mmCIF file of C-alpha atoms in Angstrom:
data_model
loop_
_atom_site.group_PDB
_atom_site.id
_atom_site.type_symbol
_atom_site.label_atom_id
_atom_site.label_comp_id
_atom_site.label_asym_id
_atom_site.label_seq_id
_atom_site.Cartn_x
_atom_site.Cartn_y
_atom_site.Cartn_z
ATOM 1 C CA PHE A 1 192.600 92.079 -38.691
ATOM 2 C CA GLU A 2 189.119 93.498 -39.378
ATOM 3 C CA GLN A 3 187.865 95.494 -42.496
ATOM 4 C CA PRO A 4 188.350 98.480 -42.985
ATOM 5 C CA TRP A 5 191.866 97.926 -42.367
ATOM 6 C CA PHE A 6 192.556 101.331 -41.134
ATOM 7 C CA ARG A 7 190.276 100.936 -38.142
ATOM 8 C CA GLY A 8 191.380 97.771 -36.767
ATOM 9 C CA GLY A 9 189.462 94.984 -34.801
ATOM 10 C CA GLY A 10 190.662 96.602 -31.042
ATOM 11 C CA GLN A 11 193.481 94.281 -31.567
ATOM 12 C CA LYS A 12 196.515 95.494 -29.427
ATOM 13 C CA PHE A 13 200.680 94.566 -30.130
ATOM 14 C CA ARG A 14 203.627 95.420 -28.151
ATOM 15 C CA LEU A 15 206.948 94.938 -28.581
ATOM 16 C CA ARG A 16 209.247 96.178 -26.020
ATOM 17 C CA ILE A 17 212.883 96.225 -25.604
ATOM 18 C CA THR A 18 214.661 97.695 -22.779
ATOM 19 C CA ILE A 19 218.739 97.498 -22.712
ATOM 20 C CA GLY A 20 220.502 98.859 -19.723
ATOM 21 C CA THR A 21 223.317 98.154 -16.668
ATOM 22 C CA GLU A 22 221.253 96.740 -13.966
ATOM 23 C CA ARG A 23 218.520 94.846 -16.303
ATOM 24 C CA GLU A 24 217.575 93.540 -20.262
ATOM 25 C CA ASP A 25 213.851 93.126 -21.273
ATOM 26 C CA TYR A 26 212.587 91.523 -24.240
ATOM 27 C CA GLU A 27 208.843 91.304 -24.518
ATOM 28 C CA ILE A 28 206.084 90.929 -27.331
ATOM 29 C CA THR A 29 202.803 90.861 -26.509
ATOM 30 C CA PHE A 30 199.678 90.428 -28.433
ATOM 31 C CA ILE A 31 195.934 91.115 -26.978
ATOM 32 C CA GLU A 32 192.856 90.366 -28.581
ATOM 33 C CA PRO A 33 189.598 91.554 -27.051
ATOM 34 C CA TRP A 34 187.173 89.727 -28.951
ATOM 35 C CA PHE A 35 188.312 86.419 -29.263
ATOM 36 C CA LEU A 36 185.978 83.601 -31.013
ATOM 37 C CA ASN A 37 183.566 86.500 -31.828
ATOM 38 C CA ARG A 38 182.825 86.696 -27.905
ATOM 39 C CA LYS A 39 183.198 89.387 -25.487
ATOM 40 C CA LEU A 40 186.402 87.478 -24.157
ATOM 41 C CA GLN A 41 189.937 89.127 -23.907
ATOM 42 C CA PHE A 42 192.591 86.665 -25.250
ATOM 43 C CA SER A 43 196.401 87.498 -24.525
ATOM 44 C CA VAL A 44 199.974 85.966 -25.448
ATOM 45 C CA ASP A 45 202.872 86.744 -24.103
ATOM 46 C CA LEU A 46 206.889 86.108 -24.920
ATOM 47 C CA TYR A 47 209.783 87.454 -22.743
ATOM 48 C CA TYR A 48 213.139 87.501 -21.481
ATOM 49 C CA HIS A 49 214.433 89.596 -18.662
ATOM 50 C CA ASP A 50 217.935 89.621 -17.250
ATOM 51 C CA TYR A 51 218.032 91.275 -13.631
ATOM 52 C CA LEU A 52 221.173 92.116 -12.453
ATOM 53 C CA TYR A 53 219.722 94.473 -9.223
ATOM 54 C CA LEU A 54 217.408 92.005 -7.681
ATOM 55 C CA SER A 55 220.565 91.133 -4.833
ATOM 56 C CA PRO A 56 221.345 93.888 -2.714
ATOM 57 C CA ASN A 57 224.419 92.703 -2.176
ATOM 58 C CA ASN A 58 225.011 91.576 -5.870
ATOM 59 C CA ILE A 59 225.575 88.195 -5.181
ATOM 60 C CA TYR A 60 223.268 86.627 -7.456
ATOM 61 C CA ASP A 61 222.067 87.359 -11.095
ATOM 62 C CA GLU A 62 218.166 86.067 -12.268
ATOM 63 C CA THR A 63 217.462 85.610 -15.526
ATOM 64 C CA ARG A 64 213.557 84.642 -16.563
ATOM 65 C CA GLY A 65 212.480 83.584 -19.778
ATOM 66 C CA GLY A 66 208.929 81.689 -21.452
ATOM 67 C CA GLY A 67 205.634 82.622 -22.129
ATOM 68 C CA LYS A 68 202.361 83.142 -21.026
ATOM 69 C CA VAL A 69 198.971 82.910 -22.365
ATOM 70 C CA GLY A 70 195.640 84.035 -20.906
ATOM 71 C CA LEU A 71 191.694 84.373 -20.906
ATOM 72 C CA GLU A 72 189.922 87.626 -19.051
ATOM 73 C CA ARG A 73 186.352 88.196 -19.470
ATOM 74 C CA ALA A 74 183.918 90.539 -17.266
ATOM 75 C CA LEU A 75 181.375 88.635 -15.342
ATOM 76 C CA GLY A 76 177.920 90.469 -15.539
ATOM 77 C CA SER A 77 179.100 93.887 -14.809
ATOM 78 C CA ASP A 78 182.223 95.373 -16.636
ATOM 79 C CA PHE A 79 183.294 96.044 -13.383
ATOM 80 C CA LEU A 80 184.019 92.636 -12.430
ATOM 81 C CA ARG A 81 186.455 90.785 -14.148
ATOM 82 C CA GLY A 82 187.826 87.457 -13.836
ATOM 83 C CA GLY A 83 191.092 85.529 -15.827
ATOM 84 C CA VAL A 84 192.518 82.464 -16.187
ATOM 85 C CA ASN A 85 196.892 82.168 -17.459
ATOM 86 C CA TYR A 86 198.949 79.813 -18.132
ATOM 87 C CA THR A 87 202.724 80.504 -17.650
ATOM 88 C CA LEU A 88 206.098 78.252 -19.108
ATOM 89 C CA GLU A 89 209.100 79.651 -17.825
ATOM 90 C CA ASP A 90 212.783 78.898 -16.957
ATOM 91 C CA VAL A 91 214.276 81.151 -14.245
ATOM 92 C CA GLY A 92 218.073 81.171 -14.158
ATOM 93 C CA ILE A 93 220.198 81.808 -10.707
ATOM 94 C CA THR A 94 223.861 82.586 -11.013
ATOM 95 C CA TYR A 95 226.248 83.937 -8.875
ATOM 96 C CA ALA A 96 227.549 87.415 -9.563
ATOM 97 C CA SER A 97 230.458 89.207 -8.615
ATOM 98 C CA GLY A 98 229.457 89.814 -5.076
ATOM 99 C CA ALA A 99 229.619 86.177 -4.100
ATOM 100 C CA LEU A 100 231.944 84.452 -1.963
ATOM 101 C CA PRO A 101 230.509 80.717 -2.541
ATOM 102 C CA ALA A 102 232.007 77.855 0.001
ATOM 103 C CA PRO A 103 235.326 79.115 0.912
ATOM 104 C CA PRO A 104 236.589 76.423 3.564
ATOM 105 C CA TRP A 105 235.091 76.700 7.008
ATOM 106 C CA PRO A 106 235.674 78.474 9.510
ATOM 107 C CA GLU A 107 234.861 81.335 6.588
ATOM 108 C CA PRO A 108 231.744 80.079 5.007
ATOM 109 C CA GLY A 109 231.456 82.556 2.801
ATOM 110 C CA ASN A 110 228.591 85.587 2.363
ATOM 111 C CA VAL A 111 226.075 83.287 0.627
ATOM 112 C CA PRO A 112 222.880 82.205 2.695
ATOM 113 C CA PRO A 113 222.037 78.463 1.925
ATOM 114 C CA ASP A 114 218.233 79.339 0.650
ATOM 115 C CA ILE A 115 220.420 80.836 -2.176
ATOM 116 C CA ALA A 116 223.199 78.312 -2.705
ATOM 117 C CA SER A 117 220.818 75.847 -3.397
ATOM 118 C CA GLN A 118 219.036 77.190 -5.771
ATOM 119 C CA ILE A 119 222.277 78.449 -8.200
ATOM 120 C CA GLY A 120 221.141 76.730 -11.634
ATOM 121 C CA TYR A 121 218.175 76.766 -13.966
ATOM 122 C CA HIS A 122 214.403 76.052 -12.887
ATOM 123 C CA LEU A 123 211.426 75.001 -15.109
ATOM 124 C CA GLU A 124 208.358 76.402 -13.812
ATOM 125 C CA SER A 125 204.759 75.263 -15.103
ATOM 126 C CA THR A 126 202.118 77.785 -13.673
ATOM 127 C CA LEU A 127 198.527 77.954 -13.360
ATOM 128 C CA GLY A 128 196.979 81.316 -12.142
ATOM 129 C CA THR A 129 193.212 82.644 -11.906
ATOM 130 C CA SER A 130 192.321 86.480 -10.759
ATOM 131 C CA LEU A 131 189.372 87.840 -9.880
ATOM 132 C CA ALA A 132 189.035 91.946 -10.089
ATOM 133 C CA TYR A 133 186.536 94.662 -9.092
ATOM 134 C CA ASP A 134 187.432 97.804 -10.292
ATOM 135 C CA THR A 135 185.188 101.042 -10.177
ATOM 136 C CA ARG A 136 187.805 103.875 -10.472
ATOM 137 C CA ASN A 137 186.944 106.902 -12.066
ATOM 138 C CA SER A 138 190.059 107.283 -13.810
ATOM 139 C CA VAL A 139 193.437 105.075 -14.609
ATOM 140 C CA LYS A 140 195.663 107.773 -14.476
ATOM 141 C CA LEU A 141 194.347 109.739 -11.284
ATOM 142 C CA PRO A 142 191.490 108.307 -9.601
ATOM 143 C CA ASP A 143 189.565 110.148 -7.287
ATOM 144 C CA LYS A 144 187.078 108.220 -6.594
ATOM 145 C CA GLY A 145 186.563 104.307 -6.625
ATOM 146 C CA GLN A 146 188.316 101.395 -5.362
ATOM 147 C CA ARG A 147 189.975 98.627 -6.987
ATOM 148 C CA SER A 148 190.343 95.310 -5.446
ATOM 149 C CA VAL A 149 191.862 92.024 -6.794
ATOM 150 C CA LEU A 150 192.199 88.391 -5.648
ATOM 151 C CA THR A 151 194.824 85.976 -7.294
ATOM 152 C CA ALA A 152 196.029 82.288 -7.094
ATOM 153 C CA GLN A 153 198.010 80.720 -8.905
ATOM 154 C CA LEU A 154 199.586 76.795 -8.763
ATOM 155 C CA THR A 155 203.214 75.722 -9.708
ATOM 156 C CA GLY A 156 204.198 72.090 -10.557
ATOM 157 C CA GLY A 157 202.328 69.139 -9.005
ATOM 158 C CA PRO A 158 200.408 67.753 -12.047
ATOM 159 C CA LEU A 159 201.429 70.702 -14.163
ATOM 160 C CA GLY A 160 205.055 69.573 -14.206
ATOM 161 C CA GLY A 161 208.184 71.852 -13.501
ATOM 162 C CA SER A 162 210.828 71.340 -11.091
ATOM 163 C CA GLU A 163 209.303 73.319 -8.659
ATOM 164 C CA THR A 164 205.990 72.971 -6.516
ATOM 165 C CA PHE A 165 203.972 75.630 -4.691
ATOM 166 C CA TYR A 166 201.135 77.788 -4.570
ATOM 167 C CA LYS A 167 200.592 81.583 -3.903
ATOM 168 C CA LEU A 168 197.547 83.643 -2.632
ATOM 169 C CA GLY A 169 197.307 86.912 -3.236
ATOM 170 C CA LEU A 170 194.839 90.058 -1.940
ATOM 171 C CA GLN A 171 195.048 93.625 -3.310
ATOM 172 C CA HIS A 172 193.021 96.819 -2.294
ATOM 173 C CA ALA A 173 193.476 100.352 -3.132
ATOM 174 C CA ARG A 174 190.205 103.294 -2.384
ATOM 175 C CA TYR A 175 190.506 106.623 -3.855
ATOM 176 C CA PHE A 176 188.810 109.991 -2.455
ATOM 177 C CA ARG A 177 188.732 113.259 -3.590
ATOM 178 C CA GLY A 178 190.392 115.575 -0.772
ATOM 179 C CA PHE A 179 189.935 118.898 1.164
ATOM 180 C CA ALA A 180 190.178 120.895 -2.191
ATOM 181 C CA LYS A 181 189.702 120.640 -6.087
ATOM 182 C CA GLY A 182 192.542 118.386 -7.059
ATOM 183 C CA HIS A 183 193.210 116.868 -3.716
ATOM 184 C CA VAL A 184 193.263 112.816 -3.969
ATOM 185 C CA LEU A 185 193.656 110.637 -0.848
ATOM 186 C CA GLU A 186 194.814 107.418 -1.938
ATOM 187 C CA LEU A 187 194.730 104.031 0.719
ATOM 188 C CA GLY A 188 195.582 100.846 -0.524
ATOM 189 C CA GLY A 189 197.059 97.697 1.139
ATOM 190 C CA ARG A 190 198.145 93.896 -0.035
ATOM 191 C CA ALA A 191 198.827 90.654 1.580
ATOM 192 C CA GLY A 192 200.304 87.430 0.193
ATOM 193 C CA VAL A 193 201.212 83.766 0.973
ATOM 194 C CA ALA A 194 203.339 80.851 -0.695
ATOM 195 C CA GLN A 195 203.743 77.522 0.377
ATOM 196 C CA ALA A 196 205.473 74.482 -1.065
ATOM 197 C CA PHE A 197 203.746 70.812 -1.208
ATOM 198 C CA GLY A 198 204.475 67.649 -2.835
ATOM 199 C CA SER A 199 208.283 66.912 -3.108
ATOM 200 C CA SER A 200 209.424 70.664 -2.437
ATOM 201 C CA SER A 201 210.508 71.071 0.719
ATOM 202 C CA ASP A 202 210.261 75.254 0.433
ATOM 203 C CA VAL A 203 209.283 77.715 -1.928
ATOM 204 C CA PRO A 204 212.261 79.041 -4.104
ATOM 205 C CA PHE A 205 213.789 81.911 -2.480
ATOM 206 C CA PHE A 206 213.366 83.989 -6.034
ATOM 207 C CA GLU A 207 209.493 82.756 -5.612
ATOM 208 C CA ARG A 208 209.215 84.582 -1.994
ATOM 209 C CA PHE A 209 208.069 88.087 -0.917
ATOM 210 C CA TYR A 210 210.042 91.125 -0.279
ATOM 211 C CA LEU A 211 209.874 94.594 0.706
ATOM 212 C CA GLY A 212 211.491 98.272 -0.021
ATOM 213 C CA GLY A 213 211.818 100.184 -3.062
ATOM 214 C CA PRO A 214 209.561 102.480 -5.256
ATOM 215 C CA ASN A 215 206.625 100.069 -4.673
ATOM 216 C CA SER A 216 206.533 99.322 -1.418
ATOM 217 C CA LEU A 217 208.451 100.934 1.409
ATOM 218 C CA ARG A 218 209.767 103.912 -0.194
ATOM 219 C CA GLY A 219 212.036 104.698 2.936
ATOM 220 C CA PHE A 220 213.873 101.185 2.259
ATOM 221 C CA LYS A 221 216.800 100.080 -0.057
ATOM 222 C CA TYR A 222 215.048 97.693 -2.694
ATOM 223 C CA ASN A 223 213.962 94.289 -1.246
ATOM 224 C CA TYR A 224 215.693 94.868 2.129
ATOM 225 C CA VAL A 225 213.162 93.999 4.329
ATOM 226 C CA SER A 226 213.264 90.771 4.560
ATOM 227 C CA PRO A 227 213.891 87.701 6.799
ATOM 228 C CA ARG A 228 217.828 86.437 6.912
ATOM 229 C CA GLN A 229 219.294 83.178 7.340
ATOM 230 C CA PRO A 230 222.027 82.562 10.663
ATOM 231 C CA PHE A 231 225.055 80.871 9.901
ATOM 232 C CA PRO A 232 225.946 77.535 10.909
ATOM 233 C CA ASN A 233 227.953 78.287 13.647
ATOM 234 C CA PRO A 234 226.198 80.516 15.652
ATOM 235 C CA TYR A 235 229.346 82.854 17.030
ATOM 236 C CA VAL A 236 229.452 84.474 12.901
ATOM 237 C CA GLY A 237 226.190 85.781 13.157
ATOM 238 C CA THR A 238 223.511 86.097 10.388
ATOM 239 C CA TYR A 239 223.864 86.628 6.623
ATOM 240 C CA ASN A 240 223.043 90.000 5.076
ATOM 241 C CA GLU A 241 221.379 89.232 2.399
ATOM 242 C CA PRO A 242 217.845 88.860 2.578
ATOM 243 C CA VAL A 243 216.262 85.796 1.415
ATOM 244 C CA GLY A 244 212.641 86.664 0.968
ATOM 245 C CA GLY A 245 209.360 85.252 3.058
ATOM 246 C CA ASP A 246 206.344 83.163 2.356
ATOM 247 C CA SER A 247 203.756 85.847 3.774
ATOM 248 C CA TYR A 248 203.858 89.484 3.968
ATOM 249 C CA TRP A 249 201.603 92.331 4.042
ATOM 250 C CA PHE A 250 201.737 95.885 3.340
ATOM 251 C CA ALA A 251 199.467 99.224 3.397
ATOM 252 C CA SER A 252 199.814 102.735 2.631
ATOM 253 C CA ALA A 253 198.292 106.096 2.614
ATOM 254 C CA GLU A 254 198.957 109.146 0.372
ATOM 255 C CA TYR A 255 197.633 112.170 0.007
ATOM 256 C CA SER A 256 198.351 114.450 -2.815
ATOM 257 C CA ILE A 257 197.705 118.185 -4.065
ATOM 258 C CA PRO A 258 198.248 120.023 -7.562
ATOM 259 C CA ILE A 259 200.872 122.720 -7.806
ATOM 260 C CA PHE A 260 200.776 123.000 -11.247
ATOM 261 C CA GLU A 261 198.083 121.671 -13.705
ATOM 262 C CA GLN A 262 197.144 122.518 -17.545
ATOM 263 C CA GLU A 263 194.213 120.743 -19.122
ATOM 264 C CA ARG A 264 196.947 119.031 -21.671
ATOM 265 C CA GLY A 265 200.165 118.831 -21.276
ATOM 266 C CA ILE A 266 202.672 119.535 -18.148
ATOM 267 C CA GLY A 267 201.479 119.144 -14.826
ATOM 268 C CA VAL A 268 203.169 119.006 -11.280
ATOM 269 C CA ARG A 269 201.662 117.263 -8.098
ATOM 270 C CA PHE A 270 203.315 117.517 -4.270
ATOM 271 C CA ALA A 271 202.438 114.278 -2.136
ATOM 272 C CA LEU A 272 202.859 113.116 0.938
ATOM 273 C CA PHE A 273 202.945 109.527 2.189
ATOM 274 C CA TYR A 274 202.975 107.165 5.115
ATOM 275 C CA ASP A 275 203.965 102.905 4.414
ATOM 276 C CA ILE A 276 203.795 100.224 6.547
ATOM 277 C CA GLY A 277 204.555 96.222 6.096
ATOM 278 C CA SER A 278 206.132 93.243 7.135
ATOM 279 C CA VAL A 279 207.307 89.837 5.642
ATOM 280 C CA GLY A 280 207.266 86.519 7.368
ATOM 281 C CA TYR A 281 209.622 83.790 7.236
ATOM 282 C CA ALA A 282 207.314 81.099 7.204
ATOM 283 C CA PRO A 283 203.507 80.786 5.314
ATOM 284 C CA TYR A 284 200.856 82.445 7.371
ATOM 285 C CA ASP A 285 203.295 84.112 9.405
ATOM 286 C CA PHE A 286 201.314 87.698 9.608
ATOM 287 C CA ASN A 287 203.450 89.227 12.431
ATOM 288 C CA VAL A 288 201.729 92.765 12.669
ATOM 289 C CA SER A 289 204.203 93.392 15.743
ATOM 290 C CA GLU A 290 207.224 93.061 14.246
ATOM 291 C CA TYR A 291 207.169 95.489 10.884
ATOM 292 C CA SER A 292 208.768 98.500 9.152
ATOM 293 C CA SER A 293 206.978 101.727 8.563
ATOM 294 C CA ASN A 294 208.177 105.238 6.880
ATOM 295 C CA TRP A 295 206.695 108.292 5.677
ATOM 296 C CA GLY A 296 207.607 110.912 3.076
ATOM 297 C CA VAL A 297 207.450 113.484 0.625
ATOM 298 C CA GLY A 298 207.053 113.519 -3.008
ATOM 299 C CA ILE A 299 206.443 115.241 -6.721
ATOM 300 C CA ARG A 300 204.510 113.709 -8.990
ATOM 301 C CA LEU A 301 205.498 114.710 -12.779
ATOM 302 C CA ASN A 302 203.227 115.029 -16.021
ATOM 303 C CA LEU A 303 205.152 115.292 -19.346
ATOM 304 C CA PRO A 304 205.103 114.572 -22.561
ATOM 305 C CA ILE A 305 207.342 111.543 -22.343
ATOM 306 C CA GLY A 306 205.033 110.322 -19.523
ATOM 307 C CA PRO A 307 204.111 110.756 -15.734
ATOM 308 C CA LEU A 308 207.025 110.040 -13.149
ATOM 309 C CA ARG A 309 207.095 109.790 -9.495
ATOM 310 C CA LEU A 310 209.947 111.007 -7.248
ATOM 311 C CA ASP A 311 209.892 109.991 -3.646
ATOM 312 C CA TYR A 312 212.164 110.718 -0.948
ATOM 313 C CA GLY A 313 211.066 108.233 2.172
ATOM 314 C CA ILE A 314 212.579 108.440 5.637
ATOM 315 C CA PRO A 315 212.498 105.222 7.882
ATOM 316 C CA ILE A 316 210.353 105.413 11.358
ATOM 317 C CA LYS A 317 210.321 101.784 12.707
ATOM 318 C CA HIS A 318 212.946 99.140 11.055
ATOM 319 C CA ASP A 319 214.779 95.917 11.847
ATOM 320 C CA GLN A 320 218.399 95.823 12.853
ATOM 321 C CA PHE A 321 219.457 95.512 8.965
ATOM 322 C CA ASN A 322 218.405 98.474 8.023
ATOM 323 C CA SER A 323 218.994 102.158 9.106
ATOM 324 C CA SER A 324 217.297 105.499 9.348
ATOM 325 C CA SER A 325 218.784 107.187 6.517
ATOM 326 C CA GLY A 326 216.041 108.033 3.850
ATOM 327 C CA GLN A 327 216.051 106.786 0.406
ATOM 328 C CA PHE A 328 215.560 108.327 -2.800
ATOM 329 C CA GLN A 329 213.007 106.598 -4.956
ATOM 330 C CA PHE A 330 212.376 106.808 -9.036
ATOM 331 C CA ASN A 331 209.695 105.224 -10.758
ATOM 332 C CA VAL A 332 207.052 105.980 -13.823
ATOM 333 C CA GLY A 333 203.355 106.659 -13.432
ATOM 334 C CA TRP A 334 201.401 108.681 -10.890
ATOM 335 C CA GLU A 335 199.874 105.561 -9.194
ATOM 336 C CA ARG A 336 202.056 102.886 -7.653
ATOM 337 C CA PRO A 337 200.476 99.170 -8.716
ATOM 338 C CA PHE A 338 198.645 97.839 -5.879
#
């Protein structure tokens, strides 16, 4: 928007469309880094997401459509940034082909009450804040510095909407140079808590915490490390479908070394990692004795299409709903989000 036109003023515009058998994403993003002629970043997101993979047993599908506006600026130093945002979102939960909802007793189906009670559409109005301290020497493959983020959000209450709860989160990652040139040690962790208040009796299951998958416990299926609910009939047992928890913690260590690297172009790295974490059903239920853990190996590929991560995790400690079988994980980027 600034003259001369070929240089611009640093604004960013992104149109993203993803169409697949398990998910669809439609997203428009605009970022203005100098809002009102100040060093204040203003962002707008409009999106629609259709997720068909969130339920491990194909019990439900989830859609999210809405908009988000945010403001962010440096606080005295470019290393420390604070932000505030507002999101208005419609979340839709519908039964999928794997659901057996409410046949006559004594066959109670396979849908836990926490999920069955949330079938339908939910309007969420959310105000969020964040405080980030980032001293990494690279956003692609840092080997020095740290990134710490404190987040808080309030949904419903005076903001309106059909759900009322708050969330608090803390994320931290630290990076070190290893024993030889190009070696990188990454240590990281995160924790969070959610709690309903006011007219809501509990946090809806689609806003709770889960672990398992490429960005957390890599030796476990996606979202499979989670509390379950018991059947109404105590002789039947427990529902197999994860319902999430109101609190969680997670930690990880990864050491990677270069196998083949070019100054610009293709690169290959080998990684050895360890993950540990737990999800508690109740708010502030950080039970450090009931945890799941895994170790594993991975390959990091730097290709012309972008960096890719290939990991194979093997469980060390798991609950009755998981097994010791390893899991293959695939994702984009050398660095996992924390």
